[in-house]
XYZ file of C-alpha atoms in Angstrom:
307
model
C 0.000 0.000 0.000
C 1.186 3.453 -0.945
C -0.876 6.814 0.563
C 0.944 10.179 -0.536
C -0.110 13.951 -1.650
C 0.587 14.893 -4.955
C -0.205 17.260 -7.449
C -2.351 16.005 -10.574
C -2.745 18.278 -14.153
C -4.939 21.078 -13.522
C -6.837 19.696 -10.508
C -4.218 20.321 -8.161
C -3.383 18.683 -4.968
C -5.071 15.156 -4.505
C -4.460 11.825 -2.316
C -2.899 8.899 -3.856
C -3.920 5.685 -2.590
C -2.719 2.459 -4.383
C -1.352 -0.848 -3.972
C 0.018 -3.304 -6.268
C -3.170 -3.535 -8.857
C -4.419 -0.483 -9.338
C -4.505 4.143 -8.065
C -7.100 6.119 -7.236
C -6.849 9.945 -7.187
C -9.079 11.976 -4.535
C -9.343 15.724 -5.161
C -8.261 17.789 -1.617
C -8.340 21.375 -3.211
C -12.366 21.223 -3.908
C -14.963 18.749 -3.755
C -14.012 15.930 -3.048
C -13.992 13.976 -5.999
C -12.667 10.511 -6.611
C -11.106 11.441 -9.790
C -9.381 8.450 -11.159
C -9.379 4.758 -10.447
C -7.334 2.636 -12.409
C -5.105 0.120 -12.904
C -1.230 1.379 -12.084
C -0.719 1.496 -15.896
C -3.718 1.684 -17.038
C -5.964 4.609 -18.541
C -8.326 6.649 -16.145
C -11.920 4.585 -15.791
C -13.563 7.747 -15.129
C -14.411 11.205 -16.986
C -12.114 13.926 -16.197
C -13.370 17.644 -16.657
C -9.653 19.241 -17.330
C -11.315 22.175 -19.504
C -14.050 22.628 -16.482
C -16.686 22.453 -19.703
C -19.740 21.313 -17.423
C -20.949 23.784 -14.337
C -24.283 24.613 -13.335
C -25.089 28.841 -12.082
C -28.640 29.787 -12.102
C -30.080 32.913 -9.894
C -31.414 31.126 -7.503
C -27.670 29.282 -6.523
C -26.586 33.000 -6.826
C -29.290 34.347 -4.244
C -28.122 31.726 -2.023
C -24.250 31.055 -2.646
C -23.172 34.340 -3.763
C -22.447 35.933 -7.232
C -20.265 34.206 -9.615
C -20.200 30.721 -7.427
C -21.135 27.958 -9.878
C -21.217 23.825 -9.031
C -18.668 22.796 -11.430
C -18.237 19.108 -12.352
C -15.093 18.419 -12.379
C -15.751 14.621 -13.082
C -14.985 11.540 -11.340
C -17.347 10.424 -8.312
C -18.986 12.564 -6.196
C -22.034 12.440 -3.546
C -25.015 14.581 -4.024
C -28.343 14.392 -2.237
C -31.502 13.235 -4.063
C -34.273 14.411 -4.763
C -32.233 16.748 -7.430
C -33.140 20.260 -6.498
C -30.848 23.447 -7.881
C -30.119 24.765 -4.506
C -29.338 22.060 -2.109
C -27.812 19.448 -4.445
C -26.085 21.824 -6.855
C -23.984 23.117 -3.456
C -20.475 25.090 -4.945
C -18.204 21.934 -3.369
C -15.600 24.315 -4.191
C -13.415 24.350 -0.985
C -10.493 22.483 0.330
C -11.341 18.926 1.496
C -9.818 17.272 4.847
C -8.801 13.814 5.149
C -7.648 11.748 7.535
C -6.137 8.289 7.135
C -7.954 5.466 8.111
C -6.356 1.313 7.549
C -6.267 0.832 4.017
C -7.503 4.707 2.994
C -8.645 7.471 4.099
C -11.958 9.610 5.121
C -12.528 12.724 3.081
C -14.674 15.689 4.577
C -15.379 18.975 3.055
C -16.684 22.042 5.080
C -20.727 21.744 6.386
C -22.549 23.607 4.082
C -23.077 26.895 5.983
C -26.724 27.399 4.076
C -28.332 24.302 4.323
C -26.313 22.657 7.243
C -25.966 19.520 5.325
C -22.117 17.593 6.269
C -20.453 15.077 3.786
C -17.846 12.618 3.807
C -16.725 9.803 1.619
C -14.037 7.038 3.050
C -12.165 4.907 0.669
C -11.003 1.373 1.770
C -9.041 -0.051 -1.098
C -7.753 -3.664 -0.569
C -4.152 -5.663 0.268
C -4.129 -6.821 -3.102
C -6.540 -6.621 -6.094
C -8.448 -3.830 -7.431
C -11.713 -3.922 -5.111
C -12.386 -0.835 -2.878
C -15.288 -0.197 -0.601
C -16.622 3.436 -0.580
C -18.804 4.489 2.030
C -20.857 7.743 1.925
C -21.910 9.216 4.771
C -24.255 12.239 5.242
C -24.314 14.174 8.398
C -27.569 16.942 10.073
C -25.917 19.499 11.101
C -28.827 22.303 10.410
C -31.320 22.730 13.085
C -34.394 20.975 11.559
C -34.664 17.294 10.410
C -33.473 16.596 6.715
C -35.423 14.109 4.285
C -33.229 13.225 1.623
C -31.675 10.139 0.150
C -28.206 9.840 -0.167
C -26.903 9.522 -3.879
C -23.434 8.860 -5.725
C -22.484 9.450 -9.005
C -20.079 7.876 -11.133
C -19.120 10.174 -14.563
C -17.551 7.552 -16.997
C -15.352 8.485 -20.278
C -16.758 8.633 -23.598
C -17.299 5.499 -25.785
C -18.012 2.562 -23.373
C -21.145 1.062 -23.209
C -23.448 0.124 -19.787
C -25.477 -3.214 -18.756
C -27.563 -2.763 -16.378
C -29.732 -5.668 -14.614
C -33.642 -5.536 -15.194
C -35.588 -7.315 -11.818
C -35.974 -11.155 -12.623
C -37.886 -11.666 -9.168
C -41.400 -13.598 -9.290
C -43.811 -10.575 -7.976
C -47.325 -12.668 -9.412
C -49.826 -10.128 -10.079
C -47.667 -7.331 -8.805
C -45.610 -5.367 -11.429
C -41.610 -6.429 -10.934
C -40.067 -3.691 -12.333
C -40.208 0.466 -12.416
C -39.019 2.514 -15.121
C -38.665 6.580 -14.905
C -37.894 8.375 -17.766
C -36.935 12.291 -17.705
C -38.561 14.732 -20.285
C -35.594 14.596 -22.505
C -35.479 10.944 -22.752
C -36.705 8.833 -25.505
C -37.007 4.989 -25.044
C -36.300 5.065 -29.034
C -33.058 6.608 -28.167
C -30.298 4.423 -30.666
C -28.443 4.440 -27.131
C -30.378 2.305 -25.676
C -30.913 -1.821 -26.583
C -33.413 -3.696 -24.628
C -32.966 -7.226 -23.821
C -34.779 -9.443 -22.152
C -32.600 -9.677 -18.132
C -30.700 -6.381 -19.593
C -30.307 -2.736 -20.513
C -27.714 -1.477 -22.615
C -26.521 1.876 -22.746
C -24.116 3.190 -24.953
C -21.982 6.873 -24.966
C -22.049 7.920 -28.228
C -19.883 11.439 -28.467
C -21.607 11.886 -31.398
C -25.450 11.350 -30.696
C -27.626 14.547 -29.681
C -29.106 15.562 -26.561
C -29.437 13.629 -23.555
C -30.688 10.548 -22.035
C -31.741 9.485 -18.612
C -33.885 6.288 -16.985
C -34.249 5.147 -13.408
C -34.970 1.178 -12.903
C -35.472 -0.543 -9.326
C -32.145 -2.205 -9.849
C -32.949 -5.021 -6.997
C -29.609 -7.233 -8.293
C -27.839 -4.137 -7.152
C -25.125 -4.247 -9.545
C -24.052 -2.500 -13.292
C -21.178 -2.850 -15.436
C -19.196 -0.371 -17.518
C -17.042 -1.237 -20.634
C -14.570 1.002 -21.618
C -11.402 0.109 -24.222
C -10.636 -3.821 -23.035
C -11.693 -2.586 -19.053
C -14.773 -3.482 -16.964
C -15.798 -1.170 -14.265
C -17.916 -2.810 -11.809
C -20.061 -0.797 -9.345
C -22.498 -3.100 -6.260
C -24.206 -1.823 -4.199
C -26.890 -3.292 -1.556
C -30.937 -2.507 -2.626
C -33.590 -2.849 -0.086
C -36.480 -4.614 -1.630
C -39.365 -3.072 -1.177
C -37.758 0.101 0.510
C -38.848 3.730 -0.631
C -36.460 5.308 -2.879
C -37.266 9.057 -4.588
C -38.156 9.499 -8.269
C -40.711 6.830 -7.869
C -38.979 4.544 -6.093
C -35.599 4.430 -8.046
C -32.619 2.698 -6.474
C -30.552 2.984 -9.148
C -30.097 6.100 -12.131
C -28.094 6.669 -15.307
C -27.776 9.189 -17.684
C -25.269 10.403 -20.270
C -24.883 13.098 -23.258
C -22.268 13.816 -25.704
C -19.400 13.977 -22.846
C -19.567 11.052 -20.246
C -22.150 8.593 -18.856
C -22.810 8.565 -15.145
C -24.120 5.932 -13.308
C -25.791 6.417 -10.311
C -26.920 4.309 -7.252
C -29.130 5.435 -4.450
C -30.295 5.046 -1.173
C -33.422 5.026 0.552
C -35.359 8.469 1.259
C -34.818 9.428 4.915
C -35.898 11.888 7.565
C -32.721 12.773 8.859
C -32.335 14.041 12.571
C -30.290 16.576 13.695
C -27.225 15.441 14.205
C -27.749 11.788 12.840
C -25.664 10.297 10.092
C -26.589 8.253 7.666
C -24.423 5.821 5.401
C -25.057 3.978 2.160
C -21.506 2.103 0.433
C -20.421 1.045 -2.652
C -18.581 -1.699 -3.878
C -15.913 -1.360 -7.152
C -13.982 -3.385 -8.582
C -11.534 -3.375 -12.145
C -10.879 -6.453 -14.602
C -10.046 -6.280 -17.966
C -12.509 -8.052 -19.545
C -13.941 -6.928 -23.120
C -17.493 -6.078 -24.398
C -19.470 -9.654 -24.523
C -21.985 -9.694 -27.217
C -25.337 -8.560 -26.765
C -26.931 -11.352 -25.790
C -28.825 -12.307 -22.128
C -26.218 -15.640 -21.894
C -23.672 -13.884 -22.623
C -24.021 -11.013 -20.192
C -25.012 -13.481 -17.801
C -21.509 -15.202 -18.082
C -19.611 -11.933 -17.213
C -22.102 -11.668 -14.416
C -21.520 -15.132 -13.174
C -17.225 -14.364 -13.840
C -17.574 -11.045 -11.663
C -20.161 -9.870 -9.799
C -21.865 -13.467 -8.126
């Protein structure tokens, strides 16, 4: 294991934390943001914003945040609060980021949010050996009246990789098995998208227009990313049955001309003051190519790396 500060392009200082299979980079001058996770030689599995391309600045941040203050992407992984409002989950994460080191990684924390009181932190626990790493979010009251929100991490993938993502497969009867939310920019014709029969593919396509975005109850609580020979793996632990925002979405993705980001949730929560809640992640890295689309063969990668 190797832990060390160093300075990384244009997004200054960050935390290195590797061992002998793969790196991952963790902003410390703003956000934070896990901003690369690789393998030691390997290209970056996630989207970096090195141009800063992608912000968000309406009036309403300005009212509240000050003039001039925008969210800026930045890329990588990130935790946000769902449901998606401008003001509270667009928060400037603009400031300096403490960490402290913890067996196998470290614990990030950026500053409470003065407005809204909310308090972040993300810890990183990357293994001995091998590319897994557990990431646990945690979310913190520190405003003086309880919080409902549900706790939500985004991954922002590069360009040109394509997504499988699990439909439900459990026997409901008469009940319906599976939820499907689609934003007002989405089209289920989208030539992104290919529907199989246990699986959803979603391709980035730098050249296709406009955007796309779906929710699914994602009860296998796993998806897949494949990006140039690499498969990102992201698990994470759905509660059956539990209530999740947007209709009761545990699990999000979305993606435009740039990046694809895929998105897990937790379950919607009144928050006290001064409780924390958690909700953690599971990665892992292989290199593994793109298996044809096909249910058995998807099911074979699923079988080689996720059960």
């Amino acid at each position: 294991m190797l832990v060390r500060e160093i300075q990384y392009k244009n997004f200054g200082k960050c935390l290195e934390i590797r061992n002998d299979t793969v790196k991952i980079l963790v902003t410390l001058d703003f956000g934070p943001r896990i901003l690369r996770y690789s393998f030691l030689e390997g290209e970056n599995m996630f989207f970096e914003d090195g141009d800063r391309t992608f912000r968000e600045l309406n009036p309403g941040m300005e009212a509240l945040f000050g003039k001039g203050k925008p969210w800026i992407l930045y890329g990588g992984h990130r935790l946000w609060k769902s449901p998606e409002d401008m003001t509270k989950t667009y928060y400037p994460d603009n400031n300096p980021v403490a960490f402290a080191l913890t067996e196998n990684g470290a614990l990030f924390t950026p500053p409470v949010q003065e407005e809204t009181g909310y308090g972040y932190a993300i810890g990183i626990t990357l293994g001995e050996t091998g590319s897994g790493v557990t990431v646990e979010h945690r979310f913190t009251n520190y405003g003086e009246k309880p919080a409902e929100l549900s706790l939500w991490p985004i991954t922002v993938l590069p360009p040109e990789g394509i997504e499988i993502v699990p439909q439900p497969t459990r026997k409901t009867g008469a009940i319906p098995k599976m939820r499907l939310a689609f934003w007002d920019y989405a089209k289920m014709t989208d030539p992104r998208l290919s529907w199989l029969d246990r699986y959803i593919l979603l391709r980035q396509d730098p050249k296709a227009e406009g955007r796309m975005k779906f929710g699914i109850n994602n009860e296998h609580g796993f998806a897949l990313y494949f990006h140039h020979g690499e498969l990102f793996v992201k698990m994470f632990d759905p509660v059956i049955g539990g209530r999740y925002p947007d209709g009761g979405m545990c699990f999000e993705t979305y993606t435009n001309p740039l990046f694809l980001e895929m998105e897990t949730l937790g379950e919607l929560k009144t928050v006290a003051v001064g409780e924390t809640i958690t909700h953690t992640e599971r990665w892992a890295l292989y290199r593994e190519a793109v298996p044809a689309p096909t249910d058995e063969a998807i099911d074979s990668i699923r079988k080689t790396y996720v059960e």
